[in-house]
Coordinates of N, CA and C in Angstrom, one line a residue:
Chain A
X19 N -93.9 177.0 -114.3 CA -93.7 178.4 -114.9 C -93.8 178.2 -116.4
X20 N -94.7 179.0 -116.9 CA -95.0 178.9 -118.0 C -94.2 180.1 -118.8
X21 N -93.9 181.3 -118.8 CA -92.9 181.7 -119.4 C -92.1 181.4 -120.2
X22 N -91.0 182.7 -120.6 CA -90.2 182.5 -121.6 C -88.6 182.2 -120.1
X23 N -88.0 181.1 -121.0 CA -86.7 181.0 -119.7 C -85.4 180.4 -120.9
X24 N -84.5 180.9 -119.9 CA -83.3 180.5 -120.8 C -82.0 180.3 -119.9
X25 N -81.1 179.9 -120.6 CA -80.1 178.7 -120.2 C -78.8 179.3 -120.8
X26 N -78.5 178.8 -120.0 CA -77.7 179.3 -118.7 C -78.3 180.9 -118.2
X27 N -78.6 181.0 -117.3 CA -78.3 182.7 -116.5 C -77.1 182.8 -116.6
X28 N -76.2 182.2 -116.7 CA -74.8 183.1 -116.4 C -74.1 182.4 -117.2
X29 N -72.7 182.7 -118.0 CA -71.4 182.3 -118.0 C -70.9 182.9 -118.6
X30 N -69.3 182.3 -117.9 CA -68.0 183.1 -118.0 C -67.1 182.2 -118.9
X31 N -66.4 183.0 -119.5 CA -66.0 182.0 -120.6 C -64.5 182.9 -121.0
X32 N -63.4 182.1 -121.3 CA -62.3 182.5 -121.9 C -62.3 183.3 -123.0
X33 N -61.8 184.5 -123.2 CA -61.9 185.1 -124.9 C -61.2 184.2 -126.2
X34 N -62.1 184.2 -127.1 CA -61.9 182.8 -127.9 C -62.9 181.6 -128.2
X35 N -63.5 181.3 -126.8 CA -64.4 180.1 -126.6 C -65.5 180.9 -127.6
X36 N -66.0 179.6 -127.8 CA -67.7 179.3 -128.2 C -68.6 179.6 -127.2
X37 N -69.8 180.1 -127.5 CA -70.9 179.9 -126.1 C -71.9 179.7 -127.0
X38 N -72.8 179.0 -126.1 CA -74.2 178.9 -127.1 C -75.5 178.9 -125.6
X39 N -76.5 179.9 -126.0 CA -77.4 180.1 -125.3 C -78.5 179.8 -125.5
X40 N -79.4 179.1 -124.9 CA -80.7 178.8 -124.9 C -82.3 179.0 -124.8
X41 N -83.0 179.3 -125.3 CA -84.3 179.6 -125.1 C -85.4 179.3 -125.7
X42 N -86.4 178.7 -124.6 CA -87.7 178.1 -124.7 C -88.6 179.5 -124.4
X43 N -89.3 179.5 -125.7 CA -90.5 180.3 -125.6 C -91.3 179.8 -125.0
X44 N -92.6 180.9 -125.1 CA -94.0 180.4 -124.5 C -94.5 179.5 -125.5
X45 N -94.9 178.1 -124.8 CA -95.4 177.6 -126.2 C -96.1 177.7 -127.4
X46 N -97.4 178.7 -126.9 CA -98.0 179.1 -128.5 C -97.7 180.0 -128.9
X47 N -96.2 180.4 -128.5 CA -95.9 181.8 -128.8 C -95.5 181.1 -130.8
X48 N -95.5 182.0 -131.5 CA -94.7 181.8 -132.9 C -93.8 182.6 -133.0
X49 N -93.4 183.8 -132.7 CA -92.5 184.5 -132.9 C -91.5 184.9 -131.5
X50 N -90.2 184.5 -131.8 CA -89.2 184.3 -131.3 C -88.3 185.1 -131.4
X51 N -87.5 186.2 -130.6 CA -86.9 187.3 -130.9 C -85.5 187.3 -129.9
X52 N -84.2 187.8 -130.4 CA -82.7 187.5 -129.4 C -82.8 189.0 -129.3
X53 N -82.2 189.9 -128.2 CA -81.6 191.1 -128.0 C -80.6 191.1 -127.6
X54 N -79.5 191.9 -127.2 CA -78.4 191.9 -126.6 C -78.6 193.5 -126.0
X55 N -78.2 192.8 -124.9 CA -78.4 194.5 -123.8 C -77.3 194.8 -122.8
X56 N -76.5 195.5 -123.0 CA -75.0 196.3 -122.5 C -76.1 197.2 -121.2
X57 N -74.8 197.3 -120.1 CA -75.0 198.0 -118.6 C -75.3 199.5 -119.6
X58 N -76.5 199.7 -118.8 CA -77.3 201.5 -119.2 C -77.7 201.6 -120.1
X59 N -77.9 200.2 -121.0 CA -78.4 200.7 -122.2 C -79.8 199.7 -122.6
X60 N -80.8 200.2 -123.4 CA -82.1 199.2 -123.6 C -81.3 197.8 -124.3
X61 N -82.9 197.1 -124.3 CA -82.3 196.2 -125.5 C -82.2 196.2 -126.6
X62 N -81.0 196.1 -127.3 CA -80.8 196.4 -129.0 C -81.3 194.5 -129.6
X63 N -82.0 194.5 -130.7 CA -82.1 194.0 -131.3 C -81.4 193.0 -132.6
X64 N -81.6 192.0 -132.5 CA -80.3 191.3 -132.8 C -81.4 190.3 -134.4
X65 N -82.3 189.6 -133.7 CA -82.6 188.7 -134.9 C -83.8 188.4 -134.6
X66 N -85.5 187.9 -135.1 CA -86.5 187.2 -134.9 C -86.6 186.0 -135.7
X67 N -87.5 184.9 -135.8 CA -87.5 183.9 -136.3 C -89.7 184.1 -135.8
X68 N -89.9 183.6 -137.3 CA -91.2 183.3 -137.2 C -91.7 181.6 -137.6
X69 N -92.0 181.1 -136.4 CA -92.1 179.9 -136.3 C -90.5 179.3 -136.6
X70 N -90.2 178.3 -138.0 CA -88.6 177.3 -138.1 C -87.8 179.1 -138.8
X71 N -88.6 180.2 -139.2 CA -88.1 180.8 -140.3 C -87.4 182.2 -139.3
X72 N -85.9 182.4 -140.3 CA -85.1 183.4 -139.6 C -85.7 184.3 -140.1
X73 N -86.4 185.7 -140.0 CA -86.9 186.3 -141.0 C -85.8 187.5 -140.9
X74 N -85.5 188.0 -140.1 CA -84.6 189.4 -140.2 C -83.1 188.5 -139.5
X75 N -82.3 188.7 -139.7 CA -80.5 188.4 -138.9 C -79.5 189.3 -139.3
X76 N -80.3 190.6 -140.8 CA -79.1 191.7 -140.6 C -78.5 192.2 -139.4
X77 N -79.3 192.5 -138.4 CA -78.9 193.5 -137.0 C -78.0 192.3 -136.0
X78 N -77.8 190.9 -136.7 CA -76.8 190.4 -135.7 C -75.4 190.7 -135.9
X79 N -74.5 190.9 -134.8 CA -73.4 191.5 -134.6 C -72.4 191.7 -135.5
X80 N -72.1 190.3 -135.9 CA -71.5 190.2 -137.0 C -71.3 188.4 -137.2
X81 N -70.4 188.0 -138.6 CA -70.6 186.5 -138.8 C -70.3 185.6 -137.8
X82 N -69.4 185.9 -136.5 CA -69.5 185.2 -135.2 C -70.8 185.2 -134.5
X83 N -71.3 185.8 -134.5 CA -73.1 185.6 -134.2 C -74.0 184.6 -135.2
X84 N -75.0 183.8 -134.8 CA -75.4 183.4 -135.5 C -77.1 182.2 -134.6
X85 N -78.0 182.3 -135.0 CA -79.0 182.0 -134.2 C -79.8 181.0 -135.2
X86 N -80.5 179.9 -134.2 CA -81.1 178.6 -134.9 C -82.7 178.4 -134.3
X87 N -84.0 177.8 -135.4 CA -84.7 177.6 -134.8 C -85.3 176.5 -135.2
X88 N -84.8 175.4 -135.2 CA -84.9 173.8 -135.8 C -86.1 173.4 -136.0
X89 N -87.2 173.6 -134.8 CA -88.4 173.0 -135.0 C -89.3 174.1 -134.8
X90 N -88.9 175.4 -134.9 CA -89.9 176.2 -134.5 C -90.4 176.3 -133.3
X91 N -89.4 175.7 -132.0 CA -90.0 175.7 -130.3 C -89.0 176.6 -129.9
X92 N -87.6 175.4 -129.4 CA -86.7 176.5 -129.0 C -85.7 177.0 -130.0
X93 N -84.6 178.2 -129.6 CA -84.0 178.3 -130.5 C -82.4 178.6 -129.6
X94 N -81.3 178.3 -130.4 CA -80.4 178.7 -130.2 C -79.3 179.9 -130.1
X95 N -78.7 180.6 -129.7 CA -78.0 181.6 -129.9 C -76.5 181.3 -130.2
X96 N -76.0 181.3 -130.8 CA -74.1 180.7 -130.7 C -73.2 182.2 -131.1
X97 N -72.5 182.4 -130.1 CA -71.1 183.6 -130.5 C -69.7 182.7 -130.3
X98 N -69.0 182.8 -131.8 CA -67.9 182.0 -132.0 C -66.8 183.1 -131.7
X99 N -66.0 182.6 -131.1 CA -64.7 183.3 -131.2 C -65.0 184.7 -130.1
X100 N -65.5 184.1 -128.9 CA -65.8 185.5 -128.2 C -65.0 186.4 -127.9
X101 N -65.2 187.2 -127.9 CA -64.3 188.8 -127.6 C -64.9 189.2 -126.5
X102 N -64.0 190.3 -125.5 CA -64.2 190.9 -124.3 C -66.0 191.4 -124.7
X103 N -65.3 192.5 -126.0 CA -66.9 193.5 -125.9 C -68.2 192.3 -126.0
X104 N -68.0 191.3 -126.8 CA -69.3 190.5 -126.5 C -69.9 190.3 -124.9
X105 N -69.3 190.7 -124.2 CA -69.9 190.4 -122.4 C -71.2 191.5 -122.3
X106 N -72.2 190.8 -122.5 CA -73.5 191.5 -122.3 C -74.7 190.7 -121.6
X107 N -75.9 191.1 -121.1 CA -76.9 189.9 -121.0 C -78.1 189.7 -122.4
X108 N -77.5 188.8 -122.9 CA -78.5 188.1 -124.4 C -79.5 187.7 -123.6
X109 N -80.7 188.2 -124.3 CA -82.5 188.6 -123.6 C -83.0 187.7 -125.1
X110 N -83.9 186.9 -124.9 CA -84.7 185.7 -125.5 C -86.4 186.5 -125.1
X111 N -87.0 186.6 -126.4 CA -88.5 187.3 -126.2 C -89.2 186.3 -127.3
X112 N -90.4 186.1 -127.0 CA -91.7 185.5 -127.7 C -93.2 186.3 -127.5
X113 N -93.4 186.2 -128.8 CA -94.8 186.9 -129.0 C -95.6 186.0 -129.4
X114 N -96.5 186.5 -129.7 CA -97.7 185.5 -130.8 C -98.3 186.3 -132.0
X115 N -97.7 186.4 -133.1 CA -97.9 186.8 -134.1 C -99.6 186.7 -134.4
X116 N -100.0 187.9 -134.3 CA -101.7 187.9 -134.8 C -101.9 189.1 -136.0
X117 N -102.1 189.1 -136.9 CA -102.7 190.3 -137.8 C -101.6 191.4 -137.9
X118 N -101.6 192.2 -137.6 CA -100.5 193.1 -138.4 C -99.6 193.8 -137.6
X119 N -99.4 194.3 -136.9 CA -98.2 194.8 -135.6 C -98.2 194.0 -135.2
X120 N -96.3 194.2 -134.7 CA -96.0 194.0 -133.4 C -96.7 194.0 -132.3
X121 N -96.9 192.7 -131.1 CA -97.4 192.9 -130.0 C -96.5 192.7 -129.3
X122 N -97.0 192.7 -127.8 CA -96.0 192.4 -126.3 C -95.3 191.5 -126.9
X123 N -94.1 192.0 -126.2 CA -93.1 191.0 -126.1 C -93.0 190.3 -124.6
X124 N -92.5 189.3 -124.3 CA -92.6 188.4 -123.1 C -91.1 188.0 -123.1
X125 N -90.2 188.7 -122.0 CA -88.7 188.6 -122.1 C -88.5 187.1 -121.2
X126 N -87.4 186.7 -121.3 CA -86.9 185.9 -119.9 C -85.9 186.6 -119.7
X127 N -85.0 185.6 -118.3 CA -84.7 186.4 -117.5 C -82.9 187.2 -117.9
X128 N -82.9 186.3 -119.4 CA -81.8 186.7 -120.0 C -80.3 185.7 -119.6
X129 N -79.3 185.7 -120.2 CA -78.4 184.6 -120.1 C -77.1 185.8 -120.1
X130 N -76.6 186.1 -119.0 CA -75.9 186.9 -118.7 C -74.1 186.5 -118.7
X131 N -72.9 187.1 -120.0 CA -71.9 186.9 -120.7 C -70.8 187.7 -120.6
X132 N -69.9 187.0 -119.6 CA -68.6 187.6 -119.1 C -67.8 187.0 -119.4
X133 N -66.9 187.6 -120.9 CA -65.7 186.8 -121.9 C -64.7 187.5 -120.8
X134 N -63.9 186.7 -120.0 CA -62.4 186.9 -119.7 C -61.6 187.5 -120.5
Chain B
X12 N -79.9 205.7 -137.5 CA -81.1 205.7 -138.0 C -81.9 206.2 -136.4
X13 N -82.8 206.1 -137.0 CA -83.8 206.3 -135.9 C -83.9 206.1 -134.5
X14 N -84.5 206.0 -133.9 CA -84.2 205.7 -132.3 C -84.9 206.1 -131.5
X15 N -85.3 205.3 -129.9 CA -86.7 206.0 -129.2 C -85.4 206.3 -128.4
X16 N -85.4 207.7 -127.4 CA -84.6 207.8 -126.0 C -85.5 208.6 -125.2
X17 N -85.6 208.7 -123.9 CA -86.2 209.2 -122.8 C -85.3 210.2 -122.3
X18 N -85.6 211.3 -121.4 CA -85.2 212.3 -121.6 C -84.3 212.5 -120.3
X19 N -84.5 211.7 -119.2 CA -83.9 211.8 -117.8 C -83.1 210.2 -117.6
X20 N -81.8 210.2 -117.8 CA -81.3 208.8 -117.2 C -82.1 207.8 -115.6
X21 N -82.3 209.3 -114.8 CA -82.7 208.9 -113.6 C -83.9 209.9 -112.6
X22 N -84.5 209.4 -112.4 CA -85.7 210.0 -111.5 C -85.9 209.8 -110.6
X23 N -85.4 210.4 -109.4 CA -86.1 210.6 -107.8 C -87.0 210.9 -107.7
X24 N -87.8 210.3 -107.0 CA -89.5 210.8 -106.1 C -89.8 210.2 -104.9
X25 N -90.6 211.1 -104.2 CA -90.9 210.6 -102.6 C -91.8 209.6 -103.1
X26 N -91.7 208.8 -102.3 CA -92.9 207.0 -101.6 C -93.9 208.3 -101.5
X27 N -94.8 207.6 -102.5 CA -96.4 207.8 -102.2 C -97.0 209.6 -103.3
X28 N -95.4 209.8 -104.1 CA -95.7 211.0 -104.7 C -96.6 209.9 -106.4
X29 N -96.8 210.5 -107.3 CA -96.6 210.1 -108.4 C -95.4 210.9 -109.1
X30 N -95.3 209.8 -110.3 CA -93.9 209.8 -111.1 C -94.4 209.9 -112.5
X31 N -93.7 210.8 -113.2 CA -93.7 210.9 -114.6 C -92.5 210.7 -115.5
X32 N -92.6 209.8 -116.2 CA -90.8 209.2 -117.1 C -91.6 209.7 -118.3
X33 N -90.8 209.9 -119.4 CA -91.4 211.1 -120.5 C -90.3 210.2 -121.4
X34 N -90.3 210.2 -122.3 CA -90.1 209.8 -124.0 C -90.1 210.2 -124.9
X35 N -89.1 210.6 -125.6 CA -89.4 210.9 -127.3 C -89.0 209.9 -128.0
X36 N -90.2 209.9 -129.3 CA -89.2 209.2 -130.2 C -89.4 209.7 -131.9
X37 N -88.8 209.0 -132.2 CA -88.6 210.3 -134.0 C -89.0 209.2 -135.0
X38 N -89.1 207.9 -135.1 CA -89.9 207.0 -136.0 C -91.4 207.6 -136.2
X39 N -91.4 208.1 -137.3 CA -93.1 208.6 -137.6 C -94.0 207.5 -137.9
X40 N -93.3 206.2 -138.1 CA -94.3 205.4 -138.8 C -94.7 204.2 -137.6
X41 N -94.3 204.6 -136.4 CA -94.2 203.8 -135.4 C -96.0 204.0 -135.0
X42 N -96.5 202.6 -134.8 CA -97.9 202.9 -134.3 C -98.6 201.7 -133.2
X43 N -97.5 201.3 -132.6 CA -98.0 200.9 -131.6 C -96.1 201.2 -130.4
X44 N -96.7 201.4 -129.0 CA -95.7 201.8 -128.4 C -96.3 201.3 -127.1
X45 N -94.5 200.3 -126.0 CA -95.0 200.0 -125.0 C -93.9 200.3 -124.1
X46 N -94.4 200.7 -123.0 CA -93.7 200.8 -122.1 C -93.1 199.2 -120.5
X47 N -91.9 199.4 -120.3 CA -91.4 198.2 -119.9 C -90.6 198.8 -118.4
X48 N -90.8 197.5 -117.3 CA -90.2 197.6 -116.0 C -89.3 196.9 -116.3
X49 N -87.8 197.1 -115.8 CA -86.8 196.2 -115.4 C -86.1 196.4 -114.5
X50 N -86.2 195.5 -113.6 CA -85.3 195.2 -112.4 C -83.9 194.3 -112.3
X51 N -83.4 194.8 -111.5 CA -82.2 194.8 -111.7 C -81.8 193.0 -111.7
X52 N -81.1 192.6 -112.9 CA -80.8 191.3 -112.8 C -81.9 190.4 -114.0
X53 N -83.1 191.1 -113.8 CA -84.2 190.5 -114.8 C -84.3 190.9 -116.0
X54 N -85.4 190.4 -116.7 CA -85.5 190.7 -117.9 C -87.3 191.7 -118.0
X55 N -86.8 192.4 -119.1 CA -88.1 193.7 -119.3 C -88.9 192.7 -118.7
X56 N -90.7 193.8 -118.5 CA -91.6 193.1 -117.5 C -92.2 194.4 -118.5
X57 N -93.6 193.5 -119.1 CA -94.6 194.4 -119.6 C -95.4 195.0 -118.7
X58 N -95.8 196.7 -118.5 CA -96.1 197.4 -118.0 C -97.8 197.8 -118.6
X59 N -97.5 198.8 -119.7 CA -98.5 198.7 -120.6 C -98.5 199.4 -121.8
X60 N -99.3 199.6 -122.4 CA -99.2 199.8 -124.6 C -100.0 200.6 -124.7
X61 N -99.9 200.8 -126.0 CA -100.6 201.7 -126.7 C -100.3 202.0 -128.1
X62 N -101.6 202.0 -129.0 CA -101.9 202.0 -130.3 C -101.9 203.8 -130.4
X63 N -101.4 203.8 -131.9 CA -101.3 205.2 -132.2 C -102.5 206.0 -132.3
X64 N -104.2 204.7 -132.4 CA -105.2 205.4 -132.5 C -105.6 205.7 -131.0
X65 N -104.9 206.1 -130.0 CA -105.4 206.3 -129.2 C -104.4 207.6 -128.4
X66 N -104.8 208.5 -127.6 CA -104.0 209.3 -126.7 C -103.5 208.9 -125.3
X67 N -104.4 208.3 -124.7 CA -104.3 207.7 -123.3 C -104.8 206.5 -123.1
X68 N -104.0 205.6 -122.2 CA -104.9 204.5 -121.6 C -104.3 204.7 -120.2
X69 N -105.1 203.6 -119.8 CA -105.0 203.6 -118.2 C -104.8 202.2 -117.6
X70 N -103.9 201.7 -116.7 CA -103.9 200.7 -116.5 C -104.1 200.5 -114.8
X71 N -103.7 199.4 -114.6 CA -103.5 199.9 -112.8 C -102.8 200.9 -112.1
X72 N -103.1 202.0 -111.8 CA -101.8 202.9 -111.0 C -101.1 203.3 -112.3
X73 N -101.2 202.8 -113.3 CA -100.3 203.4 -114.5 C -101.3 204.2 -115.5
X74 N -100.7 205.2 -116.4 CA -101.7 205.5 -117.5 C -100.2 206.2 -118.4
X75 N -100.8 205.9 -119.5 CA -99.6 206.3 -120.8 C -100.3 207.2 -121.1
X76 N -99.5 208.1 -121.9 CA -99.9 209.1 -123.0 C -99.0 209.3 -123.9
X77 N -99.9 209.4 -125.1 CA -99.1 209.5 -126.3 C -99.5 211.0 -127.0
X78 N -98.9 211.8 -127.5 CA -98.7 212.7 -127.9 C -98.1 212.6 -129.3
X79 N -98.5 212.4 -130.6 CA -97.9 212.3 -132.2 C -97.3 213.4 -132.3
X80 N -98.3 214.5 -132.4 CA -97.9 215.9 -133.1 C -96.4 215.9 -132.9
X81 N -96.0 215.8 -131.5 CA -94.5 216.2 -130.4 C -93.7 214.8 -130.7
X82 N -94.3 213.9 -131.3 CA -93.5 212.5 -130.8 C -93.2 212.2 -129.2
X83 N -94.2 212.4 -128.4 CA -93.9 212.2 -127.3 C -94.5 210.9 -126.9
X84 N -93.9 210.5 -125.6 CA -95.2 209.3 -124.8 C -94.3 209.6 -123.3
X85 N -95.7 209.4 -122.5 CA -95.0 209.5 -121.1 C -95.7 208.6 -120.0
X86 N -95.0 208.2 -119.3 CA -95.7 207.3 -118.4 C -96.0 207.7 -116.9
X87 N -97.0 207.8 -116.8 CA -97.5 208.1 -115.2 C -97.7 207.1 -114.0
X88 N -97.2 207.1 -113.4 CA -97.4 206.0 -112.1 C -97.8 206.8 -111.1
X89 N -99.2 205.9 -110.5 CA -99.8 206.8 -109.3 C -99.3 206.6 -108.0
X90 N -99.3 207.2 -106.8 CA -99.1 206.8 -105.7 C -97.2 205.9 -105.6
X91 N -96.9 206.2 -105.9 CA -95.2 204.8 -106.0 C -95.1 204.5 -104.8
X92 N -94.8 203.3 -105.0 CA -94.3 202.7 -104.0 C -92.7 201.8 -104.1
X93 N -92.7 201.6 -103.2 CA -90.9 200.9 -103.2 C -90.7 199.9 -104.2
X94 N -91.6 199.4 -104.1 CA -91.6 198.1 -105.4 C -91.6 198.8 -107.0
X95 N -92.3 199.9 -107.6 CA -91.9 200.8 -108.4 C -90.3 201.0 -108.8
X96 N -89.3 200.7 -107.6 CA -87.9 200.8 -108.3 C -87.2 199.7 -109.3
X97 N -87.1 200.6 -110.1 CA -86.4 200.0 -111.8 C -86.2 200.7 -113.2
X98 N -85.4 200.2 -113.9 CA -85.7 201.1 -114.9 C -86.5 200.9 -115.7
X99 N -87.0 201.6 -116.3 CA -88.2 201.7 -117.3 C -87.7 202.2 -118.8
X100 N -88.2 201.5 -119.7 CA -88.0 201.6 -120.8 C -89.1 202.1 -121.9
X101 N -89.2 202.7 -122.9 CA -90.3 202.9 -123.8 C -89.6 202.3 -125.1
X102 N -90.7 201.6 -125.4 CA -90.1 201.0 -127.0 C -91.5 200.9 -128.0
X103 N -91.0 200.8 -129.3 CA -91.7 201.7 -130.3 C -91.6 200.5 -131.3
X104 N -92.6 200.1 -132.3 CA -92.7 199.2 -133.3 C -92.2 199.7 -134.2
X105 N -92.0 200.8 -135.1 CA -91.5 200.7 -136.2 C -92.4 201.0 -137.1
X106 N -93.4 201.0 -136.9 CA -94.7 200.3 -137.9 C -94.5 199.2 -138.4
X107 N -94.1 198.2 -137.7 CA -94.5 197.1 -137.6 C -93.6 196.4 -138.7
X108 N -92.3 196.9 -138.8 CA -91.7 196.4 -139.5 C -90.6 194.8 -138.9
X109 N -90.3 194.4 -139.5 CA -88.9 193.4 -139.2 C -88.0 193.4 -138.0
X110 N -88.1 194.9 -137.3 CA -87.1 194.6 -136.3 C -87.8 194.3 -134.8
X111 N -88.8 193.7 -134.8 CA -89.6 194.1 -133.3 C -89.6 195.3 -132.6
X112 N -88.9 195.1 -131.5 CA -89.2 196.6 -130.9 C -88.1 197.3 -130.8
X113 N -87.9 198.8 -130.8 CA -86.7 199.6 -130.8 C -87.0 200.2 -129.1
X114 N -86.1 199.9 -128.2 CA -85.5 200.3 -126.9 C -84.9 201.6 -126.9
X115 N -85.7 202.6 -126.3 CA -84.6 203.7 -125.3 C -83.7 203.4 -124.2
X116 N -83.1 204.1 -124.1 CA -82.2 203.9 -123.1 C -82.5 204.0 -121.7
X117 N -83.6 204.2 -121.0 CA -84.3 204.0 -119.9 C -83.9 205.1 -118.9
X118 N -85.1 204.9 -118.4 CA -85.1 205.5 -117.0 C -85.2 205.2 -115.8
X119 N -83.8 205.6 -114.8 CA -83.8 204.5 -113.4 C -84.8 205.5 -112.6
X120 N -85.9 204.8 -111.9 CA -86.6 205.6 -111.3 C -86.3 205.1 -109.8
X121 N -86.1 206.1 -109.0 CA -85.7 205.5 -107.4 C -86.5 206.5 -106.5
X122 N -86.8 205.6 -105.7 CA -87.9 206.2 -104.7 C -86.9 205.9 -103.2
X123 N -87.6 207.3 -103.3 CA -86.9 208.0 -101.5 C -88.4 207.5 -100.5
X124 N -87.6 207.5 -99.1 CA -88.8 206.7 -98.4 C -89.3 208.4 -97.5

């Protein structure tokens, strides 16, 4: 499977813990994007990274949020200090940045977040 | 700020009718716009797009239309079938700014047999 996949599908976690979530783009994708998507609602947009570089991270939640892209492949997602409302499914997208718009986005299957 | 939303949370149609999910959105500078399947548990599934220099495209059993003047866009699905059930989303670039794409709130579309 050549897609975009991420790690863990699921977990449940005490309010307080750390979680950190995972995602392998497509490989020649360059642009790298996190969303966070609550029951009935689209996905809201959180942060992109073009290639190693964060380029936007105003729209992440707040300073307990916080996302990594070390080598420009995969990248990390980390929520410190979880709270109930953080229980959402965080959605991982890759594009391939070509010339001037935005193109398709290619989601996986999302890493789905139930703070006790 | 701004925002794409679609106009019906939810849409019933008979197996074998066609379906129309409809869209507004109020970003004027937005110029490319695509529409998304998602099933329950998954993540969006690209459907199909569309550039602002255009009115219509057509894809398999699908065809968009976009409307500026109205800020509209609407999605047509021919024939539905059972596999067709999910929600559907329309999302809008921005003109191409920093945030990728901006999400409405979707449309569950459910088909009666």
């Amino acid at each position: 499977d050549t897609g975009v996949s991420q790690d863990p599908r699921h977990k449940i976690t005490k309010r307080g813990q750390n979680v950190t979530f995972r995602c392998d783009p497509i490989s020649e994708h360059n642009r790298l994007y996190w969303y966070r998507q609550t029951l009935g609602q689209g996905p809201e947009f959180l942060t992109y990274f073009q290639n190693e570089a964060q380029l936007e991270k105003s729209r992440l939640l707040s300073d307990r949020f916080s996302a990594e892209r070390p080598k420009g492949s995969f990248s990390t997602l980390e929520i410190q200090r979880t709270e109930q409302g953080d229980s959402a499914m965080y959605l991982c997208a890759s594009s391939l940045r070509a010339g001037g718009n935005t193109g398709e986005l290619f989601f996986g299957e999302g890493s789905r977040l139930t703070v006790l | 700020g701004e925002s794409v939303g679609l106009h019906l949370p939810t849409l019933s149609v008979q197996e074998g009718d066609n379906s129309i999910i409809n869209c507004a959105y109020s970003n004027s500078a937005s110029d490319y716009f695509i529409w998304y399947k998602q099933e329950s548990g998954k993540g969006p599934q690209f459907i199909i797009d569309i550039r602002s220099n255009m009115d219509k495209r057509q894809g398999q059993r699908v065809t968009v239309l976009l409307n500026k003047t109205v800020k509209h866009l609407s999605l047509q699905i021919a024939a539905t079938q059972p596999g067709d059930s999910a929600v559907y989303f329309c999302a809008e670039n921005g003109g191409g700014g920093a945030d990728g794409l901006t999400f409405g709130k979707g449309t569950h579309l459910i088909i009666q047999p």
